[in-house]
Structures are given as C-alpha cells and as structure tokens.
Amino acid sequence: MARSFTSQDLIALPRLSAAEAVVLATQLITTADARQKELRLKELPMTIGRSKGRLAAARNALEAVTRPQGATASAQSKPKADRAIDNAWSAAYDWLSGWCRLPPERNPHREEAMSLHDLVFKGGLGFIKLPYKVEWKESKDRLDAISAGRHERTFKKLGGEAFLAHIQEAHDAYGRALHITAPKPEAAPAADVRGALLALLAALRDYATRVAAYADPDEPGSEALSAALLDPLATWESRPVAAGGGGEDEATPEAPVTPGEAPPAPVEEPEEPAADPA
C-alpha cells in the first residue's frame, strides 16, 4: 500500500474541542499578525499567508455554527402580537363603553355609539381569550363588520380614529405573526458543528505543515519565524485523557446528540501503514 505524506497524515494535533480549536486558531492568527508587524513585513511568505487565510475562514465558520442562537423572531412574535391585538380591542372597548354610559343629554351620539358597541362588543371581550387563529378570525369579522357598516365615520365622529387605527395595525401584525397572511419562513438548516470542526482541524494541520516547512537553515531568520508562529501550538496544554480513553493525540470532534439518540460514531484517524520489510 502506498504511503501518504499530506499534512493531514503528518501533523498530530492536541486534543481539541470545538471551543478549544477556535481558541488555538485565534492564537495562531494573532501571533502571525503580531510577528508580521514586529518584523515590518509587508506580508508573510506566500504559502503561510494563504494558509493563514484558510485557517481564519475555517475558524470563523466554526464560530458561526457554535455561537448561541436566540429564539427565532417567529417564536417571539406570536405572544407579542397576541398581547398587542388584545390591548387594541380592550382599549377600544373601554373607550366605546364610556360613550355608551354617558347620559343622553350629554351624548348626542349615544345611539351611534350603542349601535357600534352592539355590533362589535355584544358578547364582551371573550373573543380575545380564544386560541390565536380563532381570535384572528373573530378580529377580522369585527373589522369587516365595521367596514361594511361604514362605522369608520362613527369612530371619527366620536374621536376614536386612533383606536381603530391601532386595531387595524395590530390585526395586520397578528396575521403575519401567525403566518395566516404571510408565509411561514423556511426553517434554518441545522448547524453542522462536526463538519465545521473537522474543517478547522484540517486547516490547523495545513497551517502547521506550511509554517514548519518554511524553516530552512540556509535562510536567515526562517527558523526563528517558523518557531515563533508555531509557538501557540507547541505550548498548548492538552486536556487530560480520561481513563480508558485510548490515549489518542487528538480528541474526537463532538457533535450535538438529540435526547434519546445514540451518540455519533467517533471519527477515527487513518492508520499508519506498516513499514515495508527490509
């Protein structure tokens, strides 16, 4: 069997979790930037600079998929939109009920107020406690009845235009939040933490190989630069291996496990081919 001498075969990394891999990559990148500035280099040697760029990209990708994510806007908007529509109808109810309670001699619009109240609030405010989608339908029915009866004029006559506008805005937002009047957004794909970690480990091996290969005893300063750039890796303190862990140099990347499911099979390093007999 032919031997393979790629960076993925030659470089044995310390045991690294996803978080540790991000930290180590960041240290290597920071060290490279600092040494470049210290030596007043316009740029690092080409192969090292390109590899550092790939290392940074892989680091950023792993950071992106491991960054804590808040609740989705959709999940947050339903209760918020429900409270808004409840408040809008409750405010209008209090306002219109006040007009209906005024004595006739002080309320020239009492008949119109009573008519609107009977149309919209004959059963009180019980509809705002119904399930979300049923409440949206009840709200829509009342807004349609207001429009059909041309009661926008009644709101205006009684000085309640702001109440009607508030109801209409809250109703529109409620329909969107419930995905009745707006389509439900596609769910974001599950983050591939395992794949991103493996990619970063590969980038770390590639970077270490290229930096180490730059050291040349016939090139003044190359050995010192190589050693300085790899110092974070050389001095990295590995986590202790658990009893019975097998003693591998590199930790198996950890992937999220759904409760009730078996954990994923470990990622195994390729075995070193046996030496040819002499």
Tab-separated table of C-alpha atoms in Angstrom:
chain	number	residue	atom	x	y	z
A	1	MET	CA	0.000	0.000	0.000
A	2	ALA	CA	1.386	3.427	-0.981
A	3	ARG	CA	2.268	5.814	1.793
A	4	SER	CA	0.569	9.218	2.086
A	5	PHE	CA	2.519	12.287	3.200
A	6	THR	CA	-0.114	15.036	3.266
A	7	SER	CA	-0.416	17.487	6.152
A	8	GLN	CA	-3.463	15.541	7.321
A	9	ASP	CA	-1.300	12.448	7.781
A	10	LEU	CA	1.838	14.032	9.208
A	11	ILE	CA	0.521	16.513	11.801
A	12	ALA	CA	-0.848	15.156	15.092
A	13	LEU	CA	-2.840	17.867	16.863
A	14	PRO	CA	-3.545	18.015	20.594
A	15	ARG	CA	-6.954	17.033	21.902
A	16	LEU	CA	-9.301	19.850	20.867
A	17	SER	CA	-12.981	20.517	21.423
A	18	ALA	CA	-14.764	22.954	19.110
A	19	ALA	CA	-14.186	25.838	21.541
A	20	GLU	CA	-10.525	24.922	22.032
A	21	ALA	CA	-9.953	24.672	18.286
A	22	VAL	CA	-11.325	28.209	17.873
A	23	VAL	CA	-9.060	29.481	20.650
A	24	LEU	CA	-5.950	27.809	19.241
A	25	ALA	CA	-6.661	29.045	15.709
A	26	THR	CA	-7.182	32.574	17.034
A	27	GLN	CA	-3.903	32.436	18.944
A	28	LEU	CA	-2.026	31.296	15.848
A	29	ILE	CA	-3.580	34.047	13.719
A	30	THR	CA	-2.884	36.701	16.368
A	31	THR	CA	0.713	35.542	16.706
A	32	ALA	CA	1.228	35.664	12.952
A	33	ASP	CA	-0.208	39.179	12.709
A	34	ALA	CA	1.928	40.388	15.612
A	35	ARG	CA	5.137	38.875	14.228
A	36	GLN	CA	4.458	40.335	10.782
A	37	LYS	CA	4.041	43.782	12.358
A	38	GLU	CA	7.086	43.353	14.585
A	39	LEU	CA	9.310	42.375	11.651
A	40	ARG	CA	7.738	45.102	9.498
A	41	LEU	CA	6.917	42.584	6.831
A	42	LYS	CA	4.625	43.755	4.069
A	43	GLU	CA	3.187	40.249	4.036
A	44	LEU	CA	4.021	36.792	5.314
A	45	PRO	CA	5.620	34.261	2.972
A	46	MET	CA	3.017	33.414	0.330
A	47	THR	CA	2.305	29.814	1.328
A	48	ILE	CA	1.992	30.769	5.005
A	49	GLY	CA	-0.202	33.790	4.252
A	50	ARG	CA	-2.600	31.781	2.137
A	51	SER	CA	-2.802	29.014	4.711
A	52	LYS	CA	-3.443	31.593	7.457
A	53	GLY	CA	-6.325	32.957	5.401
A	54	ARG	CA	-7.854	29.488	5.110
A	55	LEU	CA	-7.331	28.974	8.838
A	56	ALA	CA	-9.157	32.226	9.609
A	57	ALA	CA	-12.049	31.287	7.314
A	58	ALA	CA	-12.405	27.858	8.938
A	59	ARG	CA	-12.219	29.452	12.408
A	60	ASN	CA	-14.945	31.948	11.500
A	61	ALA	CA	-17.157	29.173	10.105
A	62	LEU	CA	-16.905	27.139	13.302
A	63	GLU	CA	-17.572	30.216	15.423
A	64	ALA	CA	-20.698	30.931	13.385
A	65	VAL	CA	-22.246	27.491	13.941
A	66	THR	CA	-21.361	27.319	17.647
A	67	ARG	CA	-22.477	30.846	18.520
A	68	PRO	CA	-25.512	30.834	20.889
A	69	GLN	CA	-28.717	31.486	18.986
A	70	GLY	CA	-31.667	33.314	20.500
A	71	ALA	CA	-35.290	32.377	19.991
A	72	THR	CA	-36.492	32.908	16.456
A	73	ALA	CA	-38.357	36.081	15.600
A	74	SER	CA	-41.393	33.992	14.662
A	75	ALA	CA	-41.478	32.251	18.040
A	76	GLN	CA	-41.195	35.583	19.840
A	77	SER	CA	-43.727	37.429	17.705
A	78	LYS	CA	-46.799	35.278	18.343
A	79	PRO	CA	-47.256	36.070	22.062
A	80	LYS	CA	-46.181	39.670	21.460
A	81	ALA	CA	-48.654	40.080	18.584
A	82	ASP	CA	-51.395	38.456	20.663
A	83	ARG	CA	-50.834	40.893	23.516
A	84	ALA	CA	-50.926	43.797	21.057
A	85	ILE	CA	-54.257	42.778	19.491
A	86	ASP	CA	-55.746	42.093	22.931
A	87	ASN	CA	-54.682	45.538	24.091
A	88	ALA	CA	-56.051	47.197	20.954
A	89	TRP	CA	-59.520	45.683	21.288
A	90	SER	CA	-59.570	46.202	25.087
A	91	ALA	CA	-58.712	49.886	24.705
A	92	ALA	CA	-61.432	50.367	22.100
A	93	TYR	CA	-63.904	48.546	24.353
A	94	ASP	CA	-63.171	50.852	27.296
A	95	TRP	CA	-63.365	53.942	25.085
A	96	LEU	CA	-66.663	52.967	23.420
A	97	SER	CA	-68.207	51.748	26.687
A	98	GLY	CA	-67.517	55.170	28.147
A	99	TRP	CA	-69.523	56.824	25.366
A	100	CYS	CA	-72.386	54.383	25.919
A	101	ARG	CA	-72.527	55.170	29.652
A	102	LEU	CA	-72.865	58.909	29.182
A	103	PRO	CA	-76.428	60.125	29.835
A	104	PRO	CA	-78.406	61.027	26.663
A	105	GLU	CA	-78.454	64.754	27.447
A	106	ARG	CA	-74.669	64.841	27.394
A	107	ASN	CA	-74.216	62.448	24.491
A	108	PRO	CA	-75.696	63.470	21.152
A	109	HIS	CA	-74.037	60.436	19.555
A	110	ARG	CA	-75.257	57.872	22.067
A	111	GLU	CA	-77.382	55.975	19.526
A	112	GLU	CA	-74.439	55.577	17.132
A	113	ALA	CA	-72.147	54.556	19.994
A	114	MET	CA	-74.651	51.945	21.181
A	115	SER	CA	-75.060	50.586	17.659
A	116	LEU	CA	-71.312	50.212	17.180
A	117	HIS	CA	-70.944	48.653	20.625
A	118	ASP	CA	-73.646	46.073	19.916
A	119	LEU	CA	-72.052	45.263	16.571
A	120	VAL	CA	-68.503	44.743	17.853
A	121	PHE	CA	-68.744	44.022	21.586
A	122	LYS	CA	-72.158	42.420	22.045
A	123	GLY	CA	-70.507	39.382	23.651
A	124	GLY	CA	-67.922	41.417	25.540
A	125	LEU	CA	-64.209	40.742	25.215
A	126	GLY	CA	-64.324	36.968	25.487
A	127	PHE	CA	-63.077	36.565	21.924
A	128	ILE	CA	-59.617	37.897	22.792
A	129	LYS	CA	-59.068	34.845	25.026
A	130	LEU	CA	-59.699	32.350	22.245
A	131	PRO	CA	-56.882	30.365	20.589
A	132	TYR	CA	-54.663	32.541	18.409
A	133	LYS	CA	-56.036	31.657	14.987
A	134	VAL	CA	-59.670	31.692	16.128
A	135	GLU	CA	-59.107	35.078	17.740
A	136	TRP	CA	-57.640	36.380	14.482
A	137	LYS	CA	-60.816	35.258	12.652
A	138	GLU	CA	-63.040	36.923	15.276
A	139	SER	CA	-60.992	40.105	14.974
A	140	LYS	CA	-61.273	40.028	11.191
A	141	ASP	CA	-65.047	39.525	11.377
A	142	ARG	CA	-65.413	42.614	13.557
A	143	LEU	CA	-63.212	44.743	11.309
A	144	ASP	CA	-65.175	43.562	8.269
A	145	ALA	CA	-68.440	44.458	10.030
A	146	ILE	CA	-67.114	47.922	10.865
A	147	SER	CA	-66.181	48.453	7.234
A	148	ALA	CA	-69.460	47.044	5.865
A	149	GLY	CA	-71.499	49.260	8.188
A	150	ARG	CA	-69.326	52.275	7.347
A	151	HIS	CA	-68.624	52.732	11.021
A	152	GLU	CA	-65.278	54.338	10.325
A	153	ARG	CA	-67.381	57.518	10.354
A	154	THR	CA	-68.628	56.636	13.837
A	155	PHE	CA	-65.078	56.250	15.135
A	156	LYS	CA	-64.208	59.603	13.591
A	157	LYS	CA	-67.317	61.321	14.965
A	158	LEU	CA	-66.595	60.038	18.473
A	159	GLY	CA	-62.909	60.924	18.277
A	160	GLY	CA	-61.828	57.298	18.182
A	161	GLU	CA	-59.842	57.200	14.937
A	162	ALA	CA	-56.655	56.321	16.854
A	163	PHE	CA	-58.377	53.317	18.426
A	164	LEU	CA	-59.478	51.967	15.043
A	165	ALA	CA	-56.046	52.544	13.509
A	166	HIS	CA	-54.446	50.724	16.440
A	167	ILE	CA	-56.769	47.741	15.971
A	168	GLN	CA	-56.088	47.581	12.226
A	169	GLU	CA	-52.308	47.723	12.681
A	170	ALA	CA	-52.342	45.124	15.467
A	171	HIS	CA	-54.620	42.853	13.401
A	172	ASP	CA	-52.304	43.037	10.377
A	173	ALA	CA	-49.279	42.208	12.542
A	174	TYR	CA	-51.208	39.357	14.203
A	175	GLY	CA	-51.987	37.760	10.847
A	176	ARG	CA	-48.345	37.923	9.798
A	177	ALA	CA	-47.099	36.540	13.106
A	178	LEU	CA	-49.493	33.593	12.868
A	179	HIS	CA	-48.433	33.008	9.229
A	180	ILE	CA	-52.037	33.436	8.086
A	181	THR	CA	-51.467	36.451	5.875
A	182	ALA	CA	-47.724	35.844	5.366
A	183	PRO	CA	-45.996	32.527	4.561
A	184	LYS	CA	-44.057	30.765	7.270
A	185	PRO	CA	-40.307	31.227	6.733
A	186	GLU	CA	-38.253	28.159	5.961
A	187	ALA	CA	-36.504	26.687	8.955
A	188	ALA	CA	-32.797	27.332	9.076
A	189	PRO	CA	-30.721	24.235	8.386
A	190	ALA	CA	-29.238	22.524	11.419
A	191	ALA	CA	-25.731	23.719	12.169
A	192	ASP	CA	-23.057	21.228	11.150
A	193	VAL	CA	-20.746	21.673	14.137
A	194	ARG	CA	-18.966	18.404	13.487
A	195	GLY	CA	-18.213	19.255	9.867
A	196	ALA	CA	-17.020	22.752	10.758
A	197	LEU	CA	-14.747	21.373	13.480
A	198	LEU	CA	-13.218	18.801	11.129
A	199	ALA	CA	-12.608	21.558	8.571
A	200	LEU	CA	-10.856	23.711	11.172
A	201	LEU	CA	-8.692	20.795	12.321
A	202	ALA	CA	-7.686	20.208	8.696
A	203	ALA	CA	-6.839	23.911	8.328
A	204	LEU	CA	-4.749	23.773	11.510
A	205	ARG	CA	-2.749	20.823	10.172
A	206	ASP	CA	-2.239	22.559	6.846
A	207	TYR	CA	-1.031	25.751	8.534
A	208	ALA	CA	1.311	23.890	10.872
A	209	THR	CA	2.802	21.966	7.952
A	210	ARG	CA	3.445	25.034	5.835
A	211	VAL	CA	4.930	27.055	8.693
A	212	ALA	CA	7.183	24.178	9.737
A	213	ALA	CA	8.297	23.641	6.120
A	214	TYR	CA	9.308	27.303	5.848
A	215	ALA	CA	12.198	26.776	8.319
A	216	ASP	CA	15.417	26.481	6.305
A	217	PRO	CA	18.879	26.509	7.916
A	218	ASP	CA	20.244	28.272	4.834
A	219	GLU	CA	17.610	31.054	5.039
A	220	PRO	CA	18.475	33.542	7.826
A	221	GLY	CA	15.560	34.169	10.184
A	222	SER	CA	13.308	31.487	8.714
A	223	GLU	CA	13.765	29.047	11.592
A	224	ALA	CA	13.095	31.742	14.198
A	225	LEU	CA	9.978	32.894	12.347
A	226	SER	CA	8.700	29.349	11.982
A	227	ALA	CA	9.204	28.632	15.686
A	228	ALA	CA	7.528	31.887	16.714
A	229	LEU	CA	4.490	31.301	14.508
A	230	LEU	CA	4.002	27.766	15.846
A	231	ASP	CA	4.590	28.699	19.500
A	232	PRO	CA	0.850	28.664	20.444
A	233	LEU	CA	0.592	25.128	19.085
A	234	ALA	CA	3.872	23.982	20.630
A	235	THR	CA	2.925	25.264	24.085
A	236	TRP	CA	-0.742	24.248	24.006
A	237	GLU	CA	-1.712	22.299	27.119
A	238	SER	CA	-3.914	19.350	26.232
A	239	ARG	CA	-6.768	18.221	28.397
A	240	PRO	CA	-6.021	15.045	30.369
A	241	VAL	CA	-7.151	11.845	28.688
A	242	ALA	CA	-9.983	10.101	30.511
A	243	ALA	CA	-9.284	6.633	31.866
A	244	GLY	CA	-9.704	4.082	29.116
A	245	GLY	CA	-9.740	6.830	26.500
A	246	GLY	CA	-7.182	5.109	24.331
A	247	GLY	CA	-4.616	7.899	24.542
A	248	GLU	CA	-5.120	9.374	21.075
A	249	ASP	CA	-3.358	12.666	20.493
A	250	GLU	CA	-6.475	14.292	19.092
A	251	ALA	CA	-9.938	14.439	20.585
A	252	THR	CA	-12.856	13.062	18.671
A	253	PRO	CA	-14.966	16.026	17.483
A	254	GLU	CA	-18.123	16.276	19.497
A	255	ALA	CA	-21.421	16.612	17.643
A	256	PRO	CA	-24.794	17.543	19.201
A	257	VAL	CA	-26.834	14.489	20.228
A	258	THR	CA	-30.610	14.543	20.261
A	259	PRO	CA	-32.029	13.178	23.548
A	260	GLY	CA	-32.852	9.504	23.125
A	261	GLU	CA	-30.425	9.029	20.244
A	262	ALA	CA	-27.119	7.207	20.361
A	263	PRO	CA	-24.082	9.475	20.044
A	264	PRO	CA	-22.383	9.565	16.640
A	265	ALA	CA	-19.586	7.123	15.964
A	266	PRO	CA	-16.130	8.558	16.677
A	267	VAL	CA	-14.054	9.927	13.839
A	268	GLU	CA	-11.014	7.711	13.507
A	269	GLU	CA	-7.653	8.818	12.193
A	270	PRO	CA	-6.310	6.680	9.328
A	271	GLU	CA	-3.915	4.017	10.498
A	272	GLU	CA	-0.243	4.463	9.726
A	273	PRO	CA	0.674	1.926	7.035
A	274	ALA	CA	3.082	-0.769	8.167
A	275	ALA	CA	6.707	-0.269	7.184
A	276	ASP	CA	7.973	-2.255	4.241
A	277	PRO	CA	10.106	-5.198	5.265
A	278	ALA	CA	13.790	-4.515	4.934
